[in-house]
Short mmCIF file of C-alpha atoms in Angstrom, two decimals:
data_model
loop_
_atom_site.label_atom_id
_atom_site.label_comp_id
_atom_site.label_asym_id
_atom_site.label_seq_id
_atom_site.Cartn_x
_atom_site.Cartn_y
_atom_site.Cartn_z
CA UNK R 284 -13.91 -5.80 -63.96
CA UNK R 285 -11.91 -7.58 -61.40
CA UNK R 286 -10.53 -4.27 -60.27
CA UNK R 287 -14.02 -2.89 -60.03
CA UNK R 288 -15.06 -5.94 -58.03
CA UNK R 289 -12.12 -5.47 -55.80
CA UNK R 290 -13.06 -1.86 -55.39
CA UNK R 291 -16.62 -2.79 -54.57
CA UNK R 292 -15.36 -5.42 -52.26
CA UNK R 293 -13.41 -2.81 -50.40
CA UNK R 294 -16.19 -0.31 -49.98
CA UNK R 295 -18.30 -2.49 -47.67
CA UNK R 296 -15.19 -3.14 -45.72
CA UNK R 297 -14.74 0.53 -45.10
CA UNK R 298 -17.36 1.00 -42.35
CA UNK R 299 -15.81 -1.73 -40.18
CA UNK R 300 -12.45 -0.08 -40.69
CA UNK R 301 -13.77 3.27 -39.54
CA UNK R 302 -15.38 1.49 -36.63
CA UNK R 303 -12.07 -0.05 -35.85
CA UNK R 304 -10.44 3.33 -35.96
CA UNK R 305 -13.16 4.77 -33.78
CA UNK R 306 -12.74 2.16 -31.12
CA UNK R 307 -9.13 2.92 -30.31
CA UNK R 308 -9.91 6.62 -29.97
CA UNK R 309 -11.56 6.51 -26.52
CA UNK R 310 -8.72 4.48 -25.01
CA UNK R 311 -6.12 6.92 -26.27
CA UNK R 312 -8.20 9.72 -24.82
CA UNK R 313 -8.33 8.03 -21.47
CA UNK R 314 -4.59 7.49 -21.65
CA UNK R 315 -4.25 11.19 -22.43
CA UNK R 316 -6.39 12.24 -19.52
CA UNK R 317 -4.42 9.88 -17.33
CA UNK R 318 -1.18 11.46 -18.43
CA UNK R 319 -2.72 14.90 -17.86
CA UNK R 320 -3.66 13.76 -14.39
CA UNK R 321 -0.17 12.57 -13.71
CA UNK R 322 1.33 15.76 -15.02
CA UNK R 323 -0.98 18.00 -12.99
CA UNK R 324 -0.45 15.98 -9.86
CA UNK R 325 3.29 16.22 -10.30
CA UNK R 326 3.02 19.96 -10.87
CA UNK R 327 0.93 20.34 -7.75
CA UNK R 328 3.53 18.44 -5.78
CA UNK R 329 6.26 20.63 -7.18
CA UNK R 330 4.34 23.79 -6.37
CA UNK R 331 3.69 22.73 -2.82
CA UNK R 332 7.24 21.58 -2.27
CA UNK R 333 8.82 24.52 -4.07
CA UNK R 334 7.25 27.26 -2.03
CA UNK R 335 7.74 30.06 -4.55
CA UNK R 336 7.00 33.40 -2.91
CA UNK R 337 4.18 35.39 -4.37
CA UNK R 338 2.44 32.63 -6.28
CA UNK R 339 0.27 29.73 -5.30
CA UNK R 340 -2.17 27.42 -6.99
CA UNK R 341 -4.39 24.58 -5.95
CA UNK R 342 -7.06 22.52 -7.65
CA UNK R 343 -10.68 23.39 -7.03
CA UNK R 344 -12.56 21.15 -4.69
CA UNK R 345 -12.64 17.84 -6.54
CA UNK R 346 -11.61 18.74 -10.06
CA UNK R 347 -7.92 18.64 -10.77
CA UNK R 348 -8.54 20.10 -14.22
CA UNK R 349 -9.62 23.43 -12.68
CA UNK R 350 -7.25 25.28 -10.42
CA UNK R 351 -7.36 28.51 -8.49
CA UNK R 352 -4.18 30.50 -8.34
CA UNK R 353 -3.06 33.63 -6.57
CA UNK R 354 -0.41 36.16 -7.53
CA UNK R 355 0.92 38.94 -5.38
CA UNK R 356 2.17 42.12 -6.97
CA UNK R 357 5.94 42.33 -7.01
CA UNK R 358 7.72 44.82 -4.84
CA UNK R 359 8.67 48.17 -6.30
CA UNK R 360 5.89 47.97 -8.84
CA UNK R 361 2.57 49.77 -8.82
CA UNK R 362 1.01 46.43 -7.92
CA UNK R 363 2.99 46.04 -4.70
CA UNK R 364 0.80 44.93 -1.85
CA UNK R 365 -2.00 43.63 -4.03
CA UNK R 366 -3.07 40.05 -4.48
CA UNK R 367 -4.96 38.64 -7.44
CA UNK R 368 -6.90 35.48 -7.86
CA UNK R 369 -6.88 33.60 -11.13
CA UNK R 370 -8.65 30.60 -12.53
CA UNK R 371 -6.76 28.00 -14.50
CA UNK R 372 -8.63 25.52 -16.65
CA UNK R 373 -6.75 22.64 -18.23
CA UNK R 374 -7.86 20.64 -21.23
CA UNK R 375 -7.12 17.02 -21.98
CA UNK R 376 -4.51 18.29 -24.44
CA UNK R 377 -2.49 19.87 -21.67
CA UNK R 378 0.44 20.43 -21.73
CA UNK R 379 0.43 20.36 -25.51
CA UNK R 380 -2.18 23.09 -25.44
CA UNK R 381 -2.04 25.98 -22.98
CA UNK R 382 -4.51 26.19 -20.10
CA UNK R 383 -7.18 28.88 -20.12
CA UNK R 384 -6.29 31.46 -17.53
CA UNK R 385 -8.35 34.41 -16.37
CA UNK R 386 -8.09 36.99 -13.65
CA UNK R 387 -10.93 36.55 -11.21
CA UNK R 388 -9.95 39.63 -9.27
CA UNK R 389 -10.37 42.91 -11.12
CA UNK R 390 -6.94 43.91 -12.37
CA UNK R 391 -6.19 47.28 -13.87
CA UNK R 392 -3.53 46.32 -16.37
CA UNK R 393 -2.82 47.13 -20.01
CA UNK R 394 -2.88 43.44 -21.00
CA UNK R 395 -5.90 42.39 -18.95
CA UNK R 396 -9.39 43.26 -20.09
CA UNK R 397 -12.38 43.98 -17.89
CA UNK R 398 -13.42 40.32 -18.00
CA UNK R 399 -10.08 39.18 -16.70
CA UNK R 400 -8.79 37.80 -20.00
CA UNK R 401 -5.04 37.97 -20.30
CA UNK R 402 -3.12 38.83 -23.42
CA UNK R 403 0.13 36.98 -22.96
CA UNK R 404 2.00 35.41 -25.82
CA UNK R 405 3.06 32.33 -23.91
CA UNK R 406 -0.59 31.56 -23.23
CA UNK R 407 -1.29 31.64 -26.94
CA UNK R 408 1.06 31.25 -29.86
CA UNK R 409 4.25 31.16 -27.81
CA UNK R 410 3.01 28.35 -25.65
CA UNK R 411 5.38 25.50 -25.06
CA UNK R 412 4.56 22.23 -23.40
CA UNK R 413 7.63 22.80 -21.28
CA UNK R 414 5.75 25.51 -19.40
CA UNK R 415 3.89 24.58 -16.29
CA UNK R 416 1.63 26.23 -13.76
CA UNK R 417 4.55 27.58 -11.83
CA UNK R 418 6.23 29.21 -14.82
CA UNK R 419 2.86 30.51 -16.05
CA UNK R 420 2.10 32.20 -12.75
CA UNK R 421 5.61 33.61 -12.53
CA UNK R 422 5.22 34.94 -16.06
CA UNK R 423 1.94 36.61 -15.23
CA UNK R 424 3.48 38.03 -12.08
CA UNK R 425 6.26 39.59 -14.09
CA UNK R 426 3.75 40.74 -16.71
CA UNK R 427 2.12 42.87 -14.02
CA UNK R 428 5.22 45.00 -13.65
CA UNK R 429 6.26 44.87 -17.29
CA UNK R 430 3.18 45.25 -19.48
CA UNK R 431 3.25 45.15 -23.24
CA UNK R 432 1.95 48.60 -24.07
CA UNK R 433 2.01 48.04 -27.82
CA UNK R 434 -0.90 45.62 -27.90
CA UNK R 435 -3.15 46.60 -25.00
CA UNK R 436 -6.47 45.08 -24.06
CA UNK R 437 -7.10 47.93 -21.66
CA UNK R 438 -6.20 51.13 -23.52
CA UNK R 439 -6.89 53.35 -20.55
CA UNK R 440 -4.37 51.43 -18.47
CA UNK R 441 -1.89 51.50 -21.33
CA UNK R 442 -2.18 55.26 -21.59
CA UNK R 443 -1.89 55.77 -17.86
CA UNK R 444 1.14 53.48 -17.54
CA UNK R 445 3.54 56.31 -18.26
CA UNK R 446 2.37 58.08 -15.11
CA UNK R 447 3.21 55.58 -12.43
CA UNK R 448 1.92 57.66 -9.53
CA UNK R 449 -1.48 58.08 -11.10
CA UNK R 450 -1.44 54.46 -12.13
CA UNK R 451 -0.76 53.39 -8.57
CA UNK R 452 -3.73 55.45 -7.38
CA UNK R 453 -5.90 53.81 -10.02
CA UNK R 454 -4.75 50.37 -8.98
CA UNK R 455 -5.55 51.10 -5.34
CA UNK R 456 -8.91 52.55 -6.31
CA UNK R 457 -9.97 49.57 -8.36
CA UNK R 458 -8.41 46.89 -6.21
CA UNK R 459 -10.77 44.64 -4.32
CA UNK R 460 -8.98 42.57 -1.74
CA UNK R 461 -9.52 38.85 -1.82
CA UNK R 462 -12.27 37.68 0.44
CA UNK R 463 -13.30 34.07 0.37
CA UNK Q 1093 -20.81 -45.96 36.18
CA UNK Q 1094 -21.14 -42.26 36.41
CA UNK Q 1095 -21.77 -42.23 40.07
CA UNK Q 1096 -18.89 -44.64 40.52
CA UNK Q 1097 -16.48 -42.34 38.90
CA UNK Q 1098 -17.65 -39.43 40.94
CA UNK Q 1099 -17.17 -41.29 44.16
CA UNK Q 1100 -13.79 -42.43 42.98
CA UNK Q 1101 -12.84 -38.91 42.31
CA UNK Q 1102 -13.83 -37.71 45.72
CA UNK Q 1103 -12.59 -40.74 47.66
CA UNK Q 1104 -9.13 -40.99 46.12
CA UNK Q 1105 -7.96 -37.51 46.72
CA UNK Q 1106 -4.65 -38.64 48.22
CA UNK Q 1107 -3.49 -40.66 45.20
CA UNK Q 1108 -4.23 -37.68 43.06
CA UNK Q 1109 -1.86 -35.47 44.91
CA UNK Q 1110 0.77 -38.17 44.91
CA UNK Q 1111 0.47 -38.60 41.19
CA UNK Q 1112 0.82 -34.96 40.79
CA UNK Q 1113 3.97 -35.01 42.85
CA UNK Q 1114 5.68 -37.43 40.53
CA UNK Q 1115 4.43 -35.61 37.58
CA UNK Q 1116 5.59 -32.31 38.84
CA UNK Q 1117 9.09 -33.63 39.35
CA UNK Q 1118 9.27 -34.53 35.74
CA UNK Q 1119 7.86 -31.22 34.82
CA UNK Q 1120 10.40 -29.38 36.91
CA UNK Q 1121 13.29 -31.11 35.20
CA UNK Q 1122 12.08 -30.35 31.77
CA UNK Q 1123 11.05 -26.88 32.75
CA UNK Q 1124 14.52 -26.12 34.04
CA UNK Q 1125 16.06 -27.35 30.84
CA UNK Q 1126 13.70 -25.27 28.90
CA UNK Q 1127 14.16 -22.19 30.96
CA UNK Q 1128 17.87 -22.36 30.37
CA UNK Q 1129 17.23 -22.65 26.72
CA UNK Q 1130 14.48 -20.27 26.16
CA UNK Q 1131 14.53 -17.69 28.86
CA UNK Q 1132 12.18 -14.89 28.14
CA UNK Q 1133 10.76 -16.28 24.96
CA UNK Q 1134 9.24 -19.16 26.83
CA UNK Q 1135 5.68 -18.14 26.47
CA UNK Q 1136 6.06 -17.44 22.80
CA UNK Q 1137 7.47 -20.88 22.29
CA UNK Q 1138 4.78 -22.46 24.31
CA UNK Q 1139 2.08 -21.27 22.05
CA UNK Q 1140 3.87 -22.27 18.88
CA UNK Q 1141 5.10 -25.56 20.09
CA UNK Q 1142 1.92 -26.74 21.66
CA UNK Q 1143 0.23 -26.41 18.38
CA UNK Q 1144 3.04 -28.12 16.61
CA UNK Q 1145 2.87 -30.94 19.07
CA UNK Q 1146 -0.78 -31.11 18.43
CA UNK Q 1147 -0.10 -31.44 14.75
CA UNK Q 1148 2.58 -34.04 15.10
CA UNK Q 1149 0.83 -36.20 17.59
CA UNK Q 1150 -2.35 -36.24 15.67
CA UNK Q 1151 -0.52 -36.84 12.40
CA UNK Q 1152 -3.34 -37.21 9.98
CA UNK Q 1153 -6.05 -35.32 11.69
CA UNK Q 1154 -7.12 -33.11 8.90
CA UNK Q 1155 -9.24 -30.93 11.13
CA UNK Q 1156 -6.20 -29.06 12.41
CA UNK Q 1157 -6.70 -25.38 11.79
CA UNK Q 1158 -3.72 -23.40 10.60
CA UNK Q 1159 -4.49 -20.16 12.41
CA UNK Q 1160 -4.14 -21.84 15.77
CA UNK Q 1161 -0.67 -20.57 16.36
CA UNK Q 1162 -2.04 -17.25 17.44
CA UNK Q 1163 -2.65 -18.88 20.77
CA UNK Q 1164 -0.48 -17.94 23.67
CA UNK Q 1165 -0.24 -19.30 27.13
CA UNK Q 1166 -3.15 -17.24 28.28
CA UNK Q 1167 -5.17 -18.78 25.55
CA UNK Q 1168 -4.27 -22.21 26.82
CA UNK Q 1169 -5.37 -21.30 30.29
CA UNK Q 1170 -8.53 -19.84 29.03
CA UNK Q 1171 -9.31 -23.16 27.50
CA UNK Q 1172 -10.21 -24.44 30.90
CA UNK Q 1173 -13.22 -22.26 30.77
CA UNK Q 1174 -13.92 -23.13 27.20
CA UNK Q 1175 -13.68 -26.64 28.30
CA UNK Q 1176 -16.39 -26.16 30.82
CA UNK Q 1177 -18.64 -24.41 28.46
CA UNK Q 1178 -18.49 -26.81 25.61
CA UNK Q 1179 -18.44 -29.83 27.79
CA UNK Q 1180 -21.75 -28.91 29.16
CA UNK Q 1181 -23.59 -29.79 26.03
CA UNK Q 1182 -22.92 -33.55 26.05
CA UNK Q 1183 -23.44 -33.80 29.77
CA UNK Q 1184 -26.64 -31.88 29.54
CA UNK Q 1185 -27.89 -34.23 26.94
CA UNK Q 1186 -26.99 -37.26 28.99
CA UNK Q 1187 -27.86 -36.22 32.49
CA UNK Q 1188 -28.69 -32.56 32.61
CA UNK Q 1189 -26.28 -31.81 35.44
CA UNK Q 1190 -24.71 -28.40 35.83
CA UNK Q 1191 -22.12 -29.33 38.41
CA UNK Q 1192 -18.65 -29.27 36.98
CA UNK Q 1193 -17.49 -32.54 38.42
CA UNK Q 1194 -20.53 -34.32 37.20
CA UNK Q 1195 -19.96 -32.87 33.80
CA UNK Q 1196 -16.51 -34.26 33.59
CA UNK Q 1197 -17.29 -37.57 35.04
CA UNK Q 1198 -20.09 -37.88 32.60
CA UNK Q 1199 -17.74 -37.16 29.83
CA UNK Q 1200 -15.02 -39.54 30.83
CA UNK Q 1201 -17.48 -42.28 31.50
CA UNK Q 1202 -18.75 -41.84 28.03
CA UNK Q 1203 -15.29 -42.15 26.62
CA UNK Q 1204 -14.50 -45.20 28.62
CA UNK Q 1205 -17.74 -46.84 27.75
CA UNK Q 1206 -16.86 -46.54 24.12
CA UNK Q 1207 -14.80 -49.69 23.92
CA UNK Q 1208 -12.06 -48.23 21.82
CA UNK Q 1209 -8.68 -47.21 23.27
CA UNK Q 1210 -8.87 -44.49 25.82
CA UNK Q 1211 -6.79 -41.95 24.02
CA UNK Q 1212 -8.18 -42.37 20.56
CA UNK Q 1213 -11.73 -42.51 21.73
CA UNK Q 1214 -11.25 -39.35 23.61
CA UNK Q 1215 -9.68 -37.55 20.75
CA UNK Q 1216 -12.23 -38.50 18.21
CA UNK Q 1217 -15.00 -37.46 20.45
CA UNK Q 1218 -13.46 -34.14 21.10
CA UNK Q 1219 -12.56 -33.65 17.52
CA UNK Q 1220 -16.17 -33.78 16.61
CA UNK Q 1221 -16.93 -31.22 19.20
CA UNK Q 1222 -14.05 -29.08 18.12
CA UNK Q 1223 -15.27 -28.93 14.61
CA UNK Q 1224 -18.34 -27.23 15.83
CA UNK Q 1225 -16.68 -25.12 18.42
CA UNK Q 1226 -14.11 -22.33 18.55
CA UNK Q 1227 -10.57 -22.66 17.39
CA UNK Q 1228 -9.35 -22.22 20.91
CA UNK Q 1229 -10.97 -25.42 21.95
CA UNK Q 1230 -8.52 -27.38 19.91
CA UNK Q 1231 -5.99 -26.79 22.63
CA UNK Q 1232 -8.10 -28.86 24.94
CA UNK Q 1233 -7.25 -31.88 22.92
CA UNK Q 1234 -3.64 -31.18 23.71
CA UNK Q 1235 -4.39 -31.31 27.37
CA UNK Q 1236 -6.31 -34.51 27.21
CA UNK Q 1237 -3.83 -36.11 24.93
CA UNK Q 1238 -0.94 -35.02 27.02
CA UNK Q 1239 -2.51 -36.52 30.06
CA UNK Q 1240 -3.17 -39.66 28.15
CA UNK Q 1241 0.42 -39.84 26.98
CA UNK Q 1242 1.75 -39.26 30.43
CA UNK Q 1243 -0.28 -42.12 31.72
CA UNK Q 1244 0.32 -44.43 28.83
CA UNK Q 1245 2.45 -46.79 30.89
CA UNK Q 1246 -0.15 -47.21 33.56
CA UNK Q 1247 -2.81 -49.83 33.64
CA UNK Q 1248 -6.11 -49.29 32.01
CA UNK Q 1249 -8.31 -48.99 35.06
CA UNK Q 1250 -5.94 -46.81 37.00
CA UNK Q 1251 -5.56 -44.66 34.02
CA UNK Q 1252 -9.24 -44.16 33.79
CA UNK Q 1253 -9.55 -43.27 37.40
CA UNK Q 1254 -6.72 -40.82 37.36
CA UNK Q 1255 -8.00 -39.36 34.22
CA UNK Q 1256 -11.21 -38.66 35.94
CA UNK Q 1257 -9.53 -37.21 38.96
CA UNK Q 1258 -7.40 -34.95 36.94
CA UNK Q 1259 -10.19 -33.70 34.88
CA UNK Q 1260 -12.09 -32.91 38.00
CA UNK Q 1261 -9.10 -31.31 39.51
CA UNK Q 1262 -8.35 -29.22 36.51
CA UNK Q 1263 -11.66 -27.60 36.79
CA UNK Q 1264 -11.17 -26.74 40.38
CA UNK Q 1265 -8.99 -23.89 41.47
CA UNK Q 1266 -5.87 -26.00 40.99
CA UNK Q 1267 -6.84 -26.42 37.39
CA UNK Q 1268 -4.96 -23.43 36.10
CA UNK Q 1269 -1.59 -24.49 37.36
CA UNK Q 1270 -2.01 -28.11 36.48
CA UNK Q 1271 -3.01 -27.20 33.00
CA UNK Q 1272 0.04 -25.05 32.59
CA UNK Q 1273 2.19 -27.84 33.94
CA UNK Q 1274 0.81 -30.16 31.38
CA UNK Q 1275 1.53 -27.57 28.79
CA UNK Q 1276 5.06 -27.25 30.05
CA UNK Q 1277 5.71 -30.92 29.78
CA UNK Q 1278 4.35 -31.06 26.29
CA UNK Q 1279 6.15 -28.06 25.06
CA UNK Q 1280 9.46 -28.95 26.62
CA UNK Q 1281 9.34 -32.40 25.10
CA UNK Q 1282 8.59 -31.01 21.75
CA UNK Q 1283 11.20 -28.34 22.15
CA UNK Q 1284 13.79 -30.99 22.71
CA UNK Q 1285 12.71 -32.77 19.59
CA UNK Q 1286 12.21 -29.75 17.47
CA UNK Q 1287 14.97 -27.56 18.74
CA UNK Q 1288 17.56 -28.94 16.41
CA UNK Q 1289 15.63 -29.59 13.29
CA UNK Q 1290 13.15 -26.77 12.89
CA UNK Q 1291 14.05 -23.64 14.72
CA UNK Q 1292 12.39 -21.12 12.52
CA UNK Q 1293 9.67 -23.08 10.86
CA UNK Q 1294 6.71 -21.27 12.30
CA UNK Q 1295 7.89 -17.74 12.58
CA UNK Q 1296 10.84 -15.72 11.41
CA UNK Q 1297 13.42 -14.69 13.93
CA UNK Q 1298 13.00 -11.26 15.27
CA UNK Q 1299 16.05 -9.01 15.14
CA UNK Q 1300 16.01 -8.69 18.92
CA UNK Q 1301 15.75 -12.42 19.61
CA UNK Q 1302 18.47 -13.64 21.92
CA UNK Q 1303 18.73 -16.98 20.23
CA UNK Q 1304 18.73 -15.59 16.77
CA UNK Q 1305 21.60 -17.12 14.78
CA UNK Q 1306 24.27 -14.61 13.96
CA UNK Q 1307 24.54 -15.81 10.41
CA UNK Q 1308 20.97 -14.89 9.53
CA UNK Q 1309 20.77 -11.82 7.29
CA UNK Q 1310 18.69 -8.92 8.43
CA UNK Q 1311 15.52 -8.97 6.39
CA UNK Q 1312 14.67 -5.38 7.07
CA UNK Q 1313 17.94 -4.18 5.69
CA UNK Q 1314 17.67 -6.41 2.70
CA UNK Q 1315 14.32 -4.94 1.88
CA UNK Q 1316 15.37 -1.36 2.35
CA UNK Q 1317 18.58 -1.39 0.40
CA UNK Q 1318 17.22 -2.12 -3.08
CA UNK Q 1319 14.68 0.63 -2.64
CA UNK Q 1320 17.37 3.08 -1.75
CA UNK Q 1321 19.44 1.93 -4.69
CA UNK Q 1322 16.51 2.48 -6.98
CA UNK Q 1323 15.98 5.96 -5.68
CA UNK Q 1324 19.61 6.87 -6.02
CA UNK Q 1325 19.79 5.62 -9.55
CA UNK Q 1326 16.70 7.56 -10.54
CA UNK Q 1327 18.14 10.66 -8.98
CA UNK Q 1328 21.52 10.21 -10.56
CA UNK Q 1329 20.11 9.88 -14.09
CA UNK Q 1330 17.67 12.70 -14.86
CA UNK Q 1331 15.12 10.33 -16.17
CA UNK Q 1332 11.64 11.78 -16.40
CA UNK Q 1333 10.11 13.43 -19.42
CA UNK Q 1334 9.58 17.17 -18.74
CA UNK Q 1335 6.29 17.06 -20.62
CA UNK Q 1336 4.45 14.05 -19.22
CA UNK Q 1337 6.65 13.46 -16.14
CA UNK Q 1338 6.85 9.77 -16.98
CA UNK Q 1339 10.17 8.00 -16.62
CA UNK Q 1340 12.37 7.99 -19.68
CA UNK Q 1341 13.38 4.52 -20.77
CA UNK Q 1342 16.65 3.67 -22.48
CA UNK Q 1343 15.40 4.57 -25.93
CA UNK Q 1344 13.95 7.84 -24.70
CA UNK Q 1345 17.08 8.95 -22.89
CA UNK Q 1346 19.18 8.36 -26.00
CA UNK Q 1347 16.67 10.26 -28.10
CA UNK Q 1348 17.77 13.81 -28.91
CA UNK Q 1349 15.24 15.29 -31.33
CA UNK Q 1350 16.41 18.90 -31.29
CA UNK Q 1351 19.85 20.54 -31.41
CA UNK Q 1352 18.87 22.69 -28.45
CA UNK Q 1353 19.29 19.59 -26.33
CA UNK Q 1354 15.74 19.49 -25.02
CA UNK Q 1355 14.95 15.86 -24.31
CA UNK Q 1356 11.52 14.35 -24.08
CA UNK Q 1357 9.98 10.94 -24.42
CA UNK Q 1358 9.04 9.49 -27.78
CA UNK Q 1359 5.34 9.63 -26.99
CA UNK Q 1360 5.36 13.35 -26.28
CA UNK Q 1361 7.58 13.97 -29.30
CA UNK Q 1362 5.06 12.13 -31.43
CA UNK Q 1363 2.21 14.18 -29.98
CA UNK Q 1364 4.04 17.42 -30.64
CA UNK Q 1365 4.91 16.38 -34.18
CA UNK Q 1366 1.23 15.62 -34.76
CA UNK Q 1367 0.48 19.15 -33.55
CA UNK Q 1368 2.53 22.25 -34.24
CA UNK Q 1369 5.76 20.27 -34.31
CA UNK Q 1370 7.86 22.76 -32.40
CA UNK Q 1371 10.45 21.86 -29.82
CA UNK Q 1372 9.17 22.77 -26.35
CA UNK Q 1373 12.64 23.84 -25.34
CA UNK Q 1374 13.43 26.36 -28.07
CA UNK Q 1375 10.10 26.71 -29.90
CA UNK Q 1376 11.84 26.00 -33.17
CA UNK Q 1377 10.00 23.55 -35.34
CA UNK Q 1378 11.39 20.05 -35.41
CA UNK Q 1379 13.05 19.68 -38.77
CA UNK Q 1380 10.60 17.16 -40.00
CA UNK Q 1381 10.47 18.00 -43.69
CA UNK Q 1382 14.18 17.98 -44.31
CA UNK Q 1383 14.45 14.68 -42.47
CA UNK Q 1384 11.72 13.19 -44.56
CA UNK Q 1385 13.53 14.39 -47.66
CA UNK Q 1386 16.74 12.86 -46.39
CA UNK Q 1387 15.20 9.54 -45.64
CA UNK Q 1388 13.51 9.44 -48.99
CA UNK Q 1389 16.72 10.38 -50.75
CA UNK Q 1390 18.55 7.69 -48.82
CA UNK Q 1391 16.07 5.19 -50.12
CA UNK Q 1392 13.88 4.92 -47.05
CA UNK Q 1393 15.64 1.85 -45.79
CA UNK Q 1394 15.99 3.30 -42.33
CA UNK Q 1395 13.16 3.87 -39.97
CA UNK Q 1396 12.19 7.50 -39.62
CA UNK Q 1397 13.33 7.68 -36.06
CA UNK Q 1398 16.76 6.31 -36.78
CA UNK Q 1399 17.12 8.63 -39.73
CA UNK Q 1400 16.16 11.56 -37.58
CA UNK Q 1401 18.64 10.97 -34.86
CA UNK Q 1402 21.45 10.11 -37.22
CA UNK Q 1403 20.75 13.13 -39.34
CA UNK Q 1404 20.76 15.31 -36.25
CA UNK Q 1405 24.15 14.03 -35.29
CA UNK Q 1406 25.48 14.37 -38.82
CA UNK Q 1407 24.37 17.92 -39.11
CA UNK Q 1408 25.53 19.25 -35.82
#
C-alpha cells in the first residue's frame, strides 16, 4: 500500500518533471544555433581568407544559414569553362548533420538530377562533422569530373559519359551561364 | 556708490598702470621660471593647474566640476566674454545698464556692500552664478580670486578701488593680456607647489613628453605585449575544436576519443555519441559498447570518460 501510495505520489510529480525537462530544451537549442553561427562564421572567414580557386560561397543576404556557392568546372574535364551555382542550406544540427545542397544551375551530370539534387555519399551517409563548406564544394567540384556511374540519378548522362566528345557537346548545349 | 566707483575707475587711470607694472614684474619672474621648466607644454599645464589651483584654494567648495580640466588657455581667455555675458544679468536687474564698465562697477559695488570679506563675498556670489551658468565660467572665479590674493596685503579701500579698475580694464582691449598674466601668476605659483609632489596626478605622461621620467614604463607596450603573448600561445598549441571551432580547454586537449587521433571537444564528442557515434576523422564508430562493458566489468567505479580514455590507451 505504501508502495502504491508512493507510486501515486510520483505520478502527479511527473508533469512538473516533464516541464522541467522541456524548459532546458530551448536554451540548449539556442546554444546550438549559437555554435552553428560561430562555426559558419569561422568557415566563411576561412573561405574568404583561403582563396581556393574554382570555388566560392557566401551567405544569402541576411541569413547565414543559407549560402550561395559557385563551382567552376575543372580543367581537362568536359566541364571546363563552365560555372555552376549551388544553394547550401544549413540546419541547427550542422555540422553534425550535413547541409542540404542543390545545383541551381542546370548541370548535365550522372549524379545530378534535373532538379539539381546531388547524389554524393559525403552529403548523406558518409557525412562527417569534420567536413565544411570548403571541402564540400571541393568534393562536388571533383565529382563533376569523376562521376559515379554505378548509381546515376541522370541515366542519360551516365550512358553518355563514355563518349566524352559527345558529352562535352551536351554540356555546352545545356549550359546556361550564370546571370545575376 | 556705483557712480563713485565709476568715477574712480576713470579718474585713477595712472595708478592702475603703475600697479600693473609691479604686478607684471612679478609675473615675469615667475613666467621665466616656468618657461624654463615647462617649455612647450606650458599651455597644457596652464589649463590643468589653473583648475587645480581653483580646487585647492577653494578647499571645500563642493560645486567644483570635475570635467573642468578640459579647459585650455584659450578657454580662459574666452571667459572674459563669458564674464561679460553672465555679468549682465545682475547688473540688468540692479540698474539696467548695458555698458561694460557700469556692469562691472555695479557688480563690485554689490560685493563690497555685502559686509563680508571682499574675497569670500565675491566668491560666494559668483559661485551661485556659476551653478547656473556654463562650466567655463568657473574659471572666472580663478581670475577674481587671483586678483584678490594678489592684493591681499593692501588696504581694504585701495583694494576695492583697484579691484574695480582691474575689472574695468580686463574688459577693455587690455583685458586679454591681463587675464593671461593673472593666469600665469596663478599657474606658476601652483606649479612651484605642485611640481614636486604631484607631477602626474591629472593626466598620464605622454610618451613624447620632454619631462617624462625615464623610469616610467611605456603603457602602450605593456598593453600590447600580453595580447601578443596570448596570440602566440594560441597559435603554438592547436587549440580549437575542428567541429565547433571553440577553443579546447585543458581537459579537451588531453581528450583522445579515437585511435585515429582526431581530437575534438567534449561537447561535440557528446553530441556525436548521442547521434551516430562515429568519429568525424575516420568515420569509425566510437567504441562505446565495449567501453561500457569494460567499465561495468571493472565495477563502474570510474567515470565513463576516464574509463574511455584509459581503455583507449591500454588497447593501443
